[in-house]
């Protein structure tokens, strides 16, 4: 159930029943030659909505403008500073809690969001906020590795492209038909959490926008599997989060 599709009467009744709320957080940035600009937001919201349909949860409107400075060398990317994002997310989360929701469960779709979100969580009383990236559970991560192995990579991943394909259809592969340069284990370790370089350097190093990810391996059937698996995990975690409040 979407918060923005509800009346205040409905919201009031759910809050009085002890409802928590799901908050999707994504980005607005390039996702390679065949990935949509809104991929991270699309995935986060889709997982949140699919999870909510399983557990009767409420899903707040997504936050789509977040830090992605390394990708601003590509057309379509809109990045805000980590400080601005943290301030906005903090206001939204505080506002939801002030309305009476028992907790805010963030469904994340973008690595650079994590540090600001964790900072917000550290300022709140225990159990008022939970953060889960849709891909981080053992079940979803295992499925990603089974489907794509090392070609999952770090950005414009086949798993996230597959989810968008299952929802919105398949876009032309363009340059993504050819595999990208594989990443070393050291690179993955050192750049986890979207710790990439300045935009000009980043585009020079990854000229088509993919970071070790063979996007063309994606297909809608895989996307359906990944979306379902992520939704099951998030629904179970959200149900426990809401009941424990």
mmCIF file of N, CA and C in Angstrom, residues 112-164:
data_model
loop_
_atom_site.group_PDB
_atom_site.id
_atom_site.type_symbol
_atom_site.label_atom_id
_atom_site.label_comp_id
_atom_site.label_asym_id
_atom_site.label_seq_id
_atom_site.Cartn_x
_atom_site.Cartn_y
_atom_site.Cartn_z
ATOM 1 N N UNK A 112 26.163 4.503 -2.231
ATOM 2 C CA UNK A 112 26.612 5.763 -1.641
ATOM 3 C C UNK A 112 25.627 6.322 -0.626
ATOM 4 N N UNK A 113 24.435 5.751 -0.550
ATOM 5 C CA UNK A 113 23.447 6.204 0.447
ATOM 6 C C UNK A 113 23.747 5.673 1.846
ATOM 7 N N UNK A 114 24.520 4.621 1.932
ATOM 8 C CA UNK A 114 24.600 3.883 3.187
ATOM 9 C C UNK A 114 25.246 4.673 4.319
ATOM 10 N N UNK A 115 26.354 5.330 4.047
ATOM 11 C CA UNK A 115 27.023 6.064 5.128
ATOM 12 C C UNK A 115 26.140 7.167 5.707
ATOM 13 N N UNK A 116 25.511 8.033 4.872
ATOM 14 C CA UNK A 116 24.606 9.036 5.450
ATOM 15 C C UNK A 116 23.430 8.414 6.203
ATOM 16 N N UNK A 117 22.879 7.322 5.680
ATOM 17 C CA UNK A 117 21.747 6.684 6.356
ATOM 18 C C UNK A 117 22.169 6.092 7.699
ATOM 19 N N UNK A 118 23.339 5.507 7.750
ATOM 20 C CA UNK A 118 23.821 4.949 9.012
ATOM 21 C C UNK A 118 24.083 6.046 10.035
ATOM 22 N N UNK A 119 24.525 7.197 9.555
ATOM 23 C CA UNK A 119 24.721 8.323 10.473
ATOM 24 C C UNK A 119 23.394 8.751 11.080
ATOM 25 N N UNK A 120 22.347 8.807 10.260
ATOM 26 C CA UNK A 120 21.016 9.143 10.767
ATOM 27 C C UNK A 120 20.574 8.114 11.797
ATOM 28 N N UNK A 121 20.740 6.847 11.467
ATOM 29 C CA UNK A 121 20.317 5.774 12.378
ATOM 30 C C UNK A 121 21.008 5.891 13.732
ATOM 31 N N UNK A 122 22.271 6.304 13.710
ATOM 32 C CA UNK A 122 23.033 6.390 14.960
ATOM 33 C C UNK A 122 22.507 7.465 15.896
ATOM 34 N N UNK A 123 21.723 8.406 15.356
ATOM 35 C CA UNK A 123 21.192 9.489 16.191
ATOM 36 C C UNK A 123 19.830 9.160 16.772
ATOM 37 N N UNK A 124 19.235 8.049 16.350
ATOM 38 C CA UNK A 124 17.876 7.700 16.775
ATOM 39 C C UNK A 124 17.907 6.662 17.893
ATOM 40 N N UNK A 125 16.857 6.620 18.684
ATOM 41 C CA UNK A 125 16.751 5.546 19.677
ATOM 42 C C UNK A 125 16.781 4.177 19.012
ATOM 43 N N UNK A 126 17.203 3.185 19.743
ATOM 44 C CA UNK A 126 17.301 1.828 19.201
ATOM 45 C C UNK A 126 15.977 1.382 18.580
ATOM 46 N N UNK A 127 16.110 0.706 17.447
ATOM 47 C CA UNK A 127 14.974 0.042 16.790
ATOM 48 C C UNK A 127 13.982 0.986 16.115
ATOM 49 N N UNK A 128 14.293 2.279 16.010
ATOM 50 C CA UNK A 128 13.384 3.166 15.285
ATOM 51 C C UNK A 128 13.652 3.170 13.785
ATOM 52 N N UNK A 129 14.810 2.694 13.376
ATOM 53 C CA UNK A 129 15.180 2.717 11.958
ATOM 54 C C UNK A 129 15.963 1.461 11.622
ATOM 55 N N UNK A 130 15.666 0.912 10.455
ATOM 56 C CA UNK A 130 16.412 -0.239 9.948
ATOM 57 C C UNK A 130 16.790 0.055 8.505
ATOM 58 N N UNK A 131 17.969 -0.376 8.087
ATOM 59 C CA UNK A 131 18.459 -0.143 6.729
ATOM 60 C C UNK A 131 18.800 -1.485 6.101
ATOM 61 N N UNK A 132 18.217 -1.747 4.946
ATOM 62 C CA UNK A 132 18.541 -2.962 4.203
ATOM 63 C C UNK A 132 18.656 -2.636 2.713
ATOM 64 N N UNK A 133 19.828 -2.905 2.136
ATOM 65 C CA UNK A 133 19.949 -2.869 0.677
ATOM 66 C C UNK A 133 19.285 -4.129 0.127
ATOM 67 N N UNK A 134 18.557 -4.004 -0.963
ATOM 68 C CA UNK A 134 17.735 -5.122 -1.417
ATOM 69 C C UNK A 134 18.573 -6.350 -1.776
ATOM 70 N N UNK A 135 19.847 -6.155 -2.109
ATOM 71 C CA UNK A 135 20.695 -7.253 -2.563
ATOM 72 C C UNK A 135 21.516 -7.909 -1.458
ATOM 73 N N UNK A 136 21.476 -7.402 -0.227
ATOM 74 C CA UNK A 136 22.471 -7.789 0.764
ATOM 75 C C UNK A 136 22.203 -9.103 1.498
ATOM 76 N N UNK A 137 21.005 -9.610 1.473
ATOM 77 C CA UNK A 137 20.729 -10.856 2.205
ATOM 78 C C UNK A 137 21.491 -12.015 1.566
ATOM 79 N N UNK A 138 21.760 -13.031 2.357
ATOM 80 C CA UNK A 138 22.464 -14.210 1.842
ATOM 81 C C UNK A 138 21.698 -14.838 0.687
ATOM 82 N N UNK A 139 20.385 -14.888 0.803
ATOM 83 C CA UNK A 139 19.575 -15.543 -0.234
ATOM 84 C C UNK A 139 19.684 -14.818 -1.567
ATOM 85 N N UNK A 140 19.554 -13.499 -1.552
ATOM 86 C CA UNK A 140 19.619 -12.731 -2.800
ATOM 87 C C UNK A 140 21.039 -12.704 -3.335
ATOM 88 N N UNK A 141 22.018 -12.535 -2.461
ATOM 89 C CA UNK A 141 23.408 -12.490 -2.908
ATOM 90 C C UNK A 141 23.824 -13.815 -3.526
ATOM 91 N N UNK A 142 23.371 -14.915 -2.932
ATOM 92 C CA UNK A 142 23.676 -16.228 -3.501
ATOM 93 C C UNK A 142 23.060 -16.386 -4.879
ATOM 94 N N UNK A 143 21.830 -15.924 -5.055
ATOM 95 C CA UNK A 143 21.181 -16.016 -6.351
ATOM 96 C C UNK A 143 21.908 -15.167 -7.380
ATOM 97 N N UNK A 144 22.316 -13.972 -7.003
ATOM 98 C CA UNK A 144 23.073 -13.115 -7.936
ATOM 99 C C UNK A 144 24.345 -13.820 -8.402
ATOM 100 N N UNK A 145 25.058 -14.437 -7.465
ATOM 101 C CA UNK A 145 26.303 -15.115 -7.821
ATOM 102 C C UNK A 145 26.043 -16.337 -8.697
ATOM 103 N N UNK A 146 24.946 -17.049 -8.411
ATOM 104 C CA UNK A 146 24.602 -18.205 -9.241
ATOM 105 C C UNK A 146 24.279 -17.783 -10.666
ATOM 106 N N UNK A 147 23.597 -16.664 -10.807
ATOM 107 C CA UNK A 147 23.176 -16.203 -12.132
ATOM 108 C C UNK A 147 24.310 -15.584 -12.935
ATOM 109 N N UNK A 148 25.177 -14.797 -12.261
ATOM 110 C CA UNK A 148 26.111 -13.958 -13.011
ATOM 111 C C UNK A 148 27.569 -14.095 -12.586
ATOM 112 N N UNK A 149 27.837 -14.728 -11.468
ATOM 113 C CA UNK A 149 29.214 -14.894 -11.037
ATOM 114 C C UNK A 149 29.952 -13.565 -10.929
ATOM 115 N N UNK A 150 31.209 -13.539 -11.391
ATOM 116 C CA UNK A 150 32.011 -12.322 -11.327
ATOM 117 C C UNK A 150 31.463 -11.212 -12.211
ATOM 118 N N UNK A 151 30.607 -11.562 -13.175
ATOM 119 C CA UNK A 151 30.072 -10.545 -14.084
ATOM 120 C C UNK A 151 28.983 -9.695 -13.434
ATOM 121 N N UNK A 152 28.623 -9.988 -12.181
ATOM 122 C CA UNK A 152 27.723 -9.097 -11.473
ATOM 123 C C UNK A 152 28.380 -7.727 -11.309
ATOM 124 N N UNK A 153 29.674 -7.709 -11.008
ATOM 125 C CA UNK A 153 30.394 -6.444 -10.932
ATOM 126 C C UNK A 153 29.871 -5.513 -9.855
ATOM 127 N N UNK A 154 30.024 -4.185 -10.112
ATOM 128 C CA UNK A 154 29.715 -3.197 -9.083
ATOM 129 C C UNK A 154 28.687 -2.155 -9.491
ATOM 130 N N UNK A 155 28.548 -1.893 -10.797
ATOM 131 C CA UNK A 155 27.598 -0.855 -11.215
ATOM 132 C C UNK A 155 27.019 -1.210 -12.574
ATOM 133 N N UNK A 156 25.708 -0.885 -12.732
ATOM 134 C CA UNK A 156 24.943 -1.344 -13.895
ATOM 135 C C UNK A 156 24.955 -2.871 -13.916
ATOM 136 N N UNK A 157 24.736 -3.454 -12.732
ATOM 137 C CA UNK A 157 24.812 -4.901 -12.576
ATOM 138 C C UNK A 157 23.694 -5.601 -13.333
ATOM 139 N N UNK A 158 23.953 -6.811 -13.831
ATOM 140 C CA UNK A 158 22.876 -7.533 -14.500
ATOM 141 C C UNK A 158 21.680 -7.799 -13.588
ATOM 142 N N UNK A 159 21.906 -7.931 -12.279
ATOM 143 C CA UNK A 159 20.777 -8.201 -11.389
ATOM 144 C C UNK A 159 19.820 -7.015 -11.334
ATOM 145 N N UNK A 160 20.352 -5.803 -11.191
ATOM 146 C CA UNK A 160 19.458 -4.644 -11.131
ATOM 147 C C UNK A 160 18.835 -4.343 -12.493
ATOM 148 N N UNK A 161 19.602 -4.540 -13.567
ATOM 149 C CA UNK A 161 19.035 -4.357 -14.906
ATOM 150 C C UNK A 161 17.916 -5.374 -15.137
ATOM 151 N N UNK A 162 18.114 -6.608 -14.688
ATOM 152 C CA UNK A 162 17.089 -7.647 -14.859
ATOM 153 C C UNK A 162 15.797 -7.278 -14.143
ATOM 154 N N UNK A 163 15.896 -6.720 -12.941
ATOM 155 C CA UNK A 163 14.685 -6.319 -12.215
ATOM 156 C C UNK A 163 13.938 -5.241 -12.999
ATOM 157 N N UNK A 164 14.654 -4.249 -13.520
ATOM 158 C CA UNK A 164 13.962 -3.202 -14.296
ATOM 159 C C UNK A 164 13.349 -3.787 -15.568
#
